[in-house]
Short mmCIF file of C-alpha atoms in Angstrom, two decimals:
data_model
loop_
_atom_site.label_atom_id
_atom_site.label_comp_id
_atom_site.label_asym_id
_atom_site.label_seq_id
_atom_site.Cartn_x
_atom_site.Cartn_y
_atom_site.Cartn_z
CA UNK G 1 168.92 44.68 61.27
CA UNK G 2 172.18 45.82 62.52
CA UNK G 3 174.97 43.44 64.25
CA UNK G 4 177.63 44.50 66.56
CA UNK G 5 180.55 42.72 67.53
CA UNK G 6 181.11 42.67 71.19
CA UNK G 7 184.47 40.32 71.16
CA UNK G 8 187.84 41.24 71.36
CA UNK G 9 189.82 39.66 68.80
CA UNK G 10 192.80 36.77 70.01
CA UNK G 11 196.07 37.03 69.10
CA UNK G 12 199.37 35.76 70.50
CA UNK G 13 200.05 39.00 72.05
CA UNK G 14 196.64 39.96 73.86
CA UNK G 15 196.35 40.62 77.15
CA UNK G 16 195.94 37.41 79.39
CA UNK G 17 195.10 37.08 83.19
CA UNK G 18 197.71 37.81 85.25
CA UNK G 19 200.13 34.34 85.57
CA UNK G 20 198.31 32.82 82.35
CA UNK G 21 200.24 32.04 79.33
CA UNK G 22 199.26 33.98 75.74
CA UNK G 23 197.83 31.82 73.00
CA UNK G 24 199.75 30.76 70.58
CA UNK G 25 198.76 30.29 67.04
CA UNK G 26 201.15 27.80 64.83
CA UNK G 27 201.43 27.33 61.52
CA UNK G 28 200.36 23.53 61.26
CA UNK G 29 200.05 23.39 57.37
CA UNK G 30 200.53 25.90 54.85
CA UNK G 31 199.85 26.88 51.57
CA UNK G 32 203.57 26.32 49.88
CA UNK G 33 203.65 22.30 51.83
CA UNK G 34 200.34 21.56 51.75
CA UNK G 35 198.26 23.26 49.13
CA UNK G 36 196.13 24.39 51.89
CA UNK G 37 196.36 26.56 55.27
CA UNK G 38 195.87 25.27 59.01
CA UNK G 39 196.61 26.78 62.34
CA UNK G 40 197.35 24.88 65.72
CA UNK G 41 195.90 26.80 68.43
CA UNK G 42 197.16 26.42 71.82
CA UNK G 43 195.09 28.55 74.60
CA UNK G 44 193.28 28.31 78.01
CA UNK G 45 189.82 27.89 78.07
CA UNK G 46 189.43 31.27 79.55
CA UNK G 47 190.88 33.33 77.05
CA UNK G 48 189.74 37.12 75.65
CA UNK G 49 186.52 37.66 75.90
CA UNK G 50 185.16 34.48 77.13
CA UNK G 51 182.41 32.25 79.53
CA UNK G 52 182.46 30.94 82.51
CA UNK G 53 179.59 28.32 83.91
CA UNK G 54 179.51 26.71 87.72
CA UNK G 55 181.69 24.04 87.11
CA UNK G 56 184.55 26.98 86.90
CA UNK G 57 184.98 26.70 90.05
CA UNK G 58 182.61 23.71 91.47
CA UNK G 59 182.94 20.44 90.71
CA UNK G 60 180.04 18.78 89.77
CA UNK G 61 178.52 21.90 88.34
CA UNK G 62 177.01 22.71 85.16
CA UNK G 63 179.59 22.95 82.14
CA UNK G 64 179.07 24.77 79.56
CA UNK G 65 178.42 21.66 77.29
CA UNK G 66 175.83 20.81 79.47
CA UNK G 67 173.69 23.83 79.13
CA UNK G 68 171.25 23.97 76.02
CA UNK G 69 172.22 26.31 73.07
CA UNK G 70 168.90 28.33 74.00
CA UNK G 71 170.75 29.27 76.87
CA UNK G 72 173.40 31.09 75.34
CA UNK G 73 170.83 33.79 73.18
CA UNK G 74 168.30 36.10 74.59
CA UNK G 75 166.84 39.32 75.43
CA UNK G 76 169.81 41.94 77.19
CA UNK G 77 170.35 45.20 78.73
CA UNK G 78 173.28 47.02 79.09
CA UNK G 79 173.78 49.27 82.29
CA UNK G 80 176.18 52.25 81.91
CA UNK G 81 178.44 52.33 85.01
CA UNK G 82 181.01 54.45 83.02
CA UNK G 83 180.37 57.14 86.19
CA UNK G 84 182.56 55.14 88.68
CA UNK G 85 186.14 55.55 89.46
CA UNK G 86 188.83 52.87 89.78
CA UNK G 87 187.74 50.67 92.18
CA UNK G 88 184.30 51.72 92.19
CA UNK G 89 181.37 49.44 93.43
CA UNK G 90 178.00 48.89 91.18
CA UNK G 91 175.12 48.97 93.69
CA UNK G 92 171.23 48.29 93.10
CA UNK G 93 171.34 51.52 92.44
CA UNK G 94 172.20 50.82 89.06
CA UNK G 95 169.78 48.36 88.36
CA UNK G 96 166.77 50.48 89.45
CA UNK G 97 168.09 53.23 86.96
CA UNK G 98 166.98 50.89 84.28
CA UNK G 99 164.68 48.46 86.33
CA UNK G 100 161.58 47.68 83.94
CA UNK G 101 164.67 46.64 81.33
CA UNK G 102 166.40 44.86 83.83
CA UNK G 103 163.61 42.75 84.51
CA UNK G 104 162.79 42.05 80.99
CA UNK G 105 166.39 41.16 79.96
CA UNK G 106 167.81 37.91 80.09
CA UNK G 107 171.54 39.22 80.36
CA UNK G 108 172.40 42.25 82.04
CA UNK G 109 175.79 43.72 80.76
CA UNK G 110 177.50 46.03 82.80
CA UNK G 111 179.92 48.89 80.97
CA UNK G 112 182.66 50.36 83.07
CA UNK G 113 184.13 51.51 79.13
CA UNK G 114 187.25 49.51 80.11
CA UNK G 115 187.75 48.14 76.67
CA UNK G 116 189.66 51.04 76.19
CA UNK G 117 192.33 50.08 78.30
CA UNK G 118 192.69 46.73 76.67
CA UNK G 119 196.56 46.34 76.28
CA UNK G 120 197.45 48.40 78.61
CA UNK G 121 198.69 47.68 81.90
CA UNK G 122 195.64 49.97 83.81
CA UNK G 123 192.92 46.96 82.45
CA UNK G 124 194.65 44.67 84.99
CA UNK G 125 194.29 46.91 87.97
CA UNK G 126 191.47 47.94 90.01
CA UNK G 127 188.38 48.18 88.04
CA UNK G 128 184.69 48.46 88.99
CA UNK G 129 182.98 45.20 90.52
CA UNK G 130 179.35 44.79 91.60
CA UNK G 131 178.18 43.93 94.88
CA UNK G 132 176.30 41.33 96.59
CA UNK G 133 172.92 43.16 96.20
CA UNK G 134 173.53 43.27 92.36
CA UNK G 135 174.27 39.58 92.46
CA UNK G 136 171.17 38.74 94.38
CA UNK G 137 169.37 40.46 91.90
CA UNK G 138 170.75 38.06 89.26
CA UNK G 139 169.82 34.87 91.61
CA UNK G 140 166.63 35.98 92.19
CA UNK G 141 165.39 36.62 89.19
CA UNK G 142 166.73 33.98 87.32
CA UNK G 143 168.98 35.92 84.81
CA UNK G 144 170.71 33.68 82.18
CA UNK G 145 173.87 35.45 82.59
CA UNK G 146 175.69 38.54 83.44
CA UNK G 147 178.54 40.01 81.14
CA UNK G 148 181.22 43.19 81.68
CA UNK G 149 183.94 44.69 79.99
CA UNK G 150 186.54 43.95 82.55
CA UNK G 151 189.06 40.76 83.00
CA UNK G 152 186.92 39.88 85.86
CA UNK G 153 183.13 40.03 87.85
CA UNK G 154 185.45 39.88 90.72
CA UNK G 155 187.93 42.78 92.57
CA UNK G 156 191.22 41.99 91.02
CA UNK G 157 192.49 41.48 94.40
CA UNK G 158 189.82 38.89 95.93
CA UNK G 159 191.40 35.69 95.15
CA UNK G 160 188.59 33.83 97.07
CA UNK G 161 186.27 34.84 94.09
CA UNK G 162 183.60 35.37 96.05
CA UNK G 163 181.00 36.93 93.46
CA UNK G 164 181.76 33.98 91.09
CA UNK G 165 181.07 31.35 93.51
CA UNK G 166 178.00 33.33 95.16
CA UNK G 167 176.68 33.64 91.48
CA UNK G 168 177.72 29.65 90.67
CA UNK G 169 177.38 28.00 93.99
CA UNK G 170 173.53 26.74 93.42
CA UNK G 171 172.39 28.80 90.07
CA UNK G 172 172.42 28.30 86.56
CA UNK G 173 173.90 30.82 85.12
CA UNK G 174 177.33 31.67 82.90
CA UNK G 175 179.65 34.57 83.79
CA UNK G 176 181.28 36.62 80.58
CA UNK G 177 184.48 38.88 80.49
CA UNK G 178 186.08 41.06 78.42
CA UNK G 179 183.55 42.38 76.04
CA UNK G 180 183.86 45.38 74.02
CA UNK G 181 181.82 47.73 71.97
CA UNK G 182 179.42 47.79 74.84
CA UNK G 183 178.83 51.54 74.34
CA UNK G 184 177.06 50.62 70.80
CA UNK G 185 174.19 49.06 72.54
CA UNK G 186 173.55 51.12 75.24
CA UNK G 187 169.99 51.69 76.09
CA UNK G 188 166.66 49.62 75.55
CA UNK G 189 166.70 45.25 74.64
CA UNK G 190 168.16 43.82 72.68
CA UNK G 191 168.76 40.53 71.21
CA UNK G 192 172.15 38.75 72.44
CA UNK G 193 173.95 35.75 71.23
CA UNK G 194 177.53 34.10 73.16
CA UNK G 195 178.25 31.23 71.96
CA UNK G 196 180.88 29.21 73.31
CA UNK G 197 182.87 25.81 71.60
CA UNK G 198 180.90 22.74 72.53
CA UNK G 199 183.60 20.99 73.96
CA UNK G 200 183.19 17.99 76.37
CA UNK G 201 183.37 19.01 80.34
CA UNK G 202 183.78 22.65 79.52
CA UNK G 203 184.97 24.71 82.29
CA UNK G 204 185.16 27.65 80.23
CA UNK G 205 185.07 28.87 76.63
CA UNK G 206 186.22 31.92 74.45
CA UNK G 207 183.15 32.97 73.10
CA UNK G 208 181.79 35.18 69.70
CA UNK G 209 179.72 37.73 71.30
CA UNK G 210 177.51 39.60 69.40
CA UNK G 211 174.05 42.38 69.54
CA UNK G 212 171.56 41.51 67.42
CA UNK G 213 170.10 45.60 66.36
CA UNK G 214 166.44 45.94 65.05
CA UNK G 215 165.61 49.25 62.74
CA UNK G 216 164.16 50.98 65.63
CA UNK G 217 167.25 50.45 67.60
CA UNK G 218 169.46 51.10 65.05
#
């Protein structure tokens, strides 16, 4: 069994959404005052790589506290879109390349391989997006969520967040940005695990975000 670690790691000075503030991470006791070491950590719910569930952005929606911890692990494919340029749509297209996966999997991760622009001013610009026919796809058949490697399942520029609310409007399902390492799982199932803090009325969550590997996919 191999794991991979699909997270980005927080720190005060990693990238935020445009207009958020940074995390900050305090000293609250230390080793010299207090024999021991604690940190006070100050950050949006919505920080590095991170979940999002209906009641994001509708109230009286599912929060993330609400949802059963089953919820959060299961079967999931990753679909390389690492072929589109900036701006560049995901159509069904994509799905049907790996279909009979797509089906199977619980999660369907899309890689755009813009982890690598994490810092830089390029990850906040315009990066791929998927369209409403890859959405309807997730509706339809029921998917337990949908991740990417980008700050966003939504254009930079659409400030209506229109795929968000299509995806949260009526369906149970969580939303995940800013993974990483996605290009260590490509190809074939396998088992995923996001886990976000079980805090109460949870709009949102940074999350640990990891592939569970078995020998043969090793």
């Amino acid at each position: 069994m191999k794991i991979v670690d699909l997270t980005h790691l927080i720190s005060e000075d990693m990238p935020v959404y445009p207009g958020t503030e940074g995390p900050k991470l305090e000293p609250a006791n230390t080793y010299e005052k207090d024999g021991f070491k604690e940190t006070l950590m100050t950050m949006y719910s919505h920080t590095g790589t991170h979940m999002d569930p209906p009641a994001h952005l509708f109230r009286g929606r599912t929060t993330l506290d609400q949802f059963p911890a089953e919820h959060f692990v299961g079967k999931a494919c990753v679909i390389d879109c690492r072929d589109l340029e900036e701006g560049g749509i995901v159509t069904f297209d994509y799905i049907q390349r790996v279909y009979e996966d797509a089906l199977k999997a619980d999660y369907i991760l899309f890689m755009f391989g813009w982890d690598q622009y994490w810092g830089q001013e390029k990850y906040f610009g315009d990066y791929p997006y998927i369209d409403d026919a890859v959405a309807n796809f997730l509706i339809k058949e029921k998917k337990k969520g949908v991740g990417l490697d980008v700050i966003g399942i939504d254009p930079i520029a659409d400030e209506n967040l229109s795929i968000h609310k299509k995806l949260f409007e009526k369906n149970e399902i969580v939303v995940i940005e800013n993974l990483t390492n996605l290009d260590q799982v490509a190809g074939g199932l396998f088992t995923f695990c996001a886990l976000p803090l079980k805090h109460v009325d949870a709009d949102g969550s940074p999350i640990r975000a990891i592939a569970i590997l078995d020998e043969r996919q090793e």
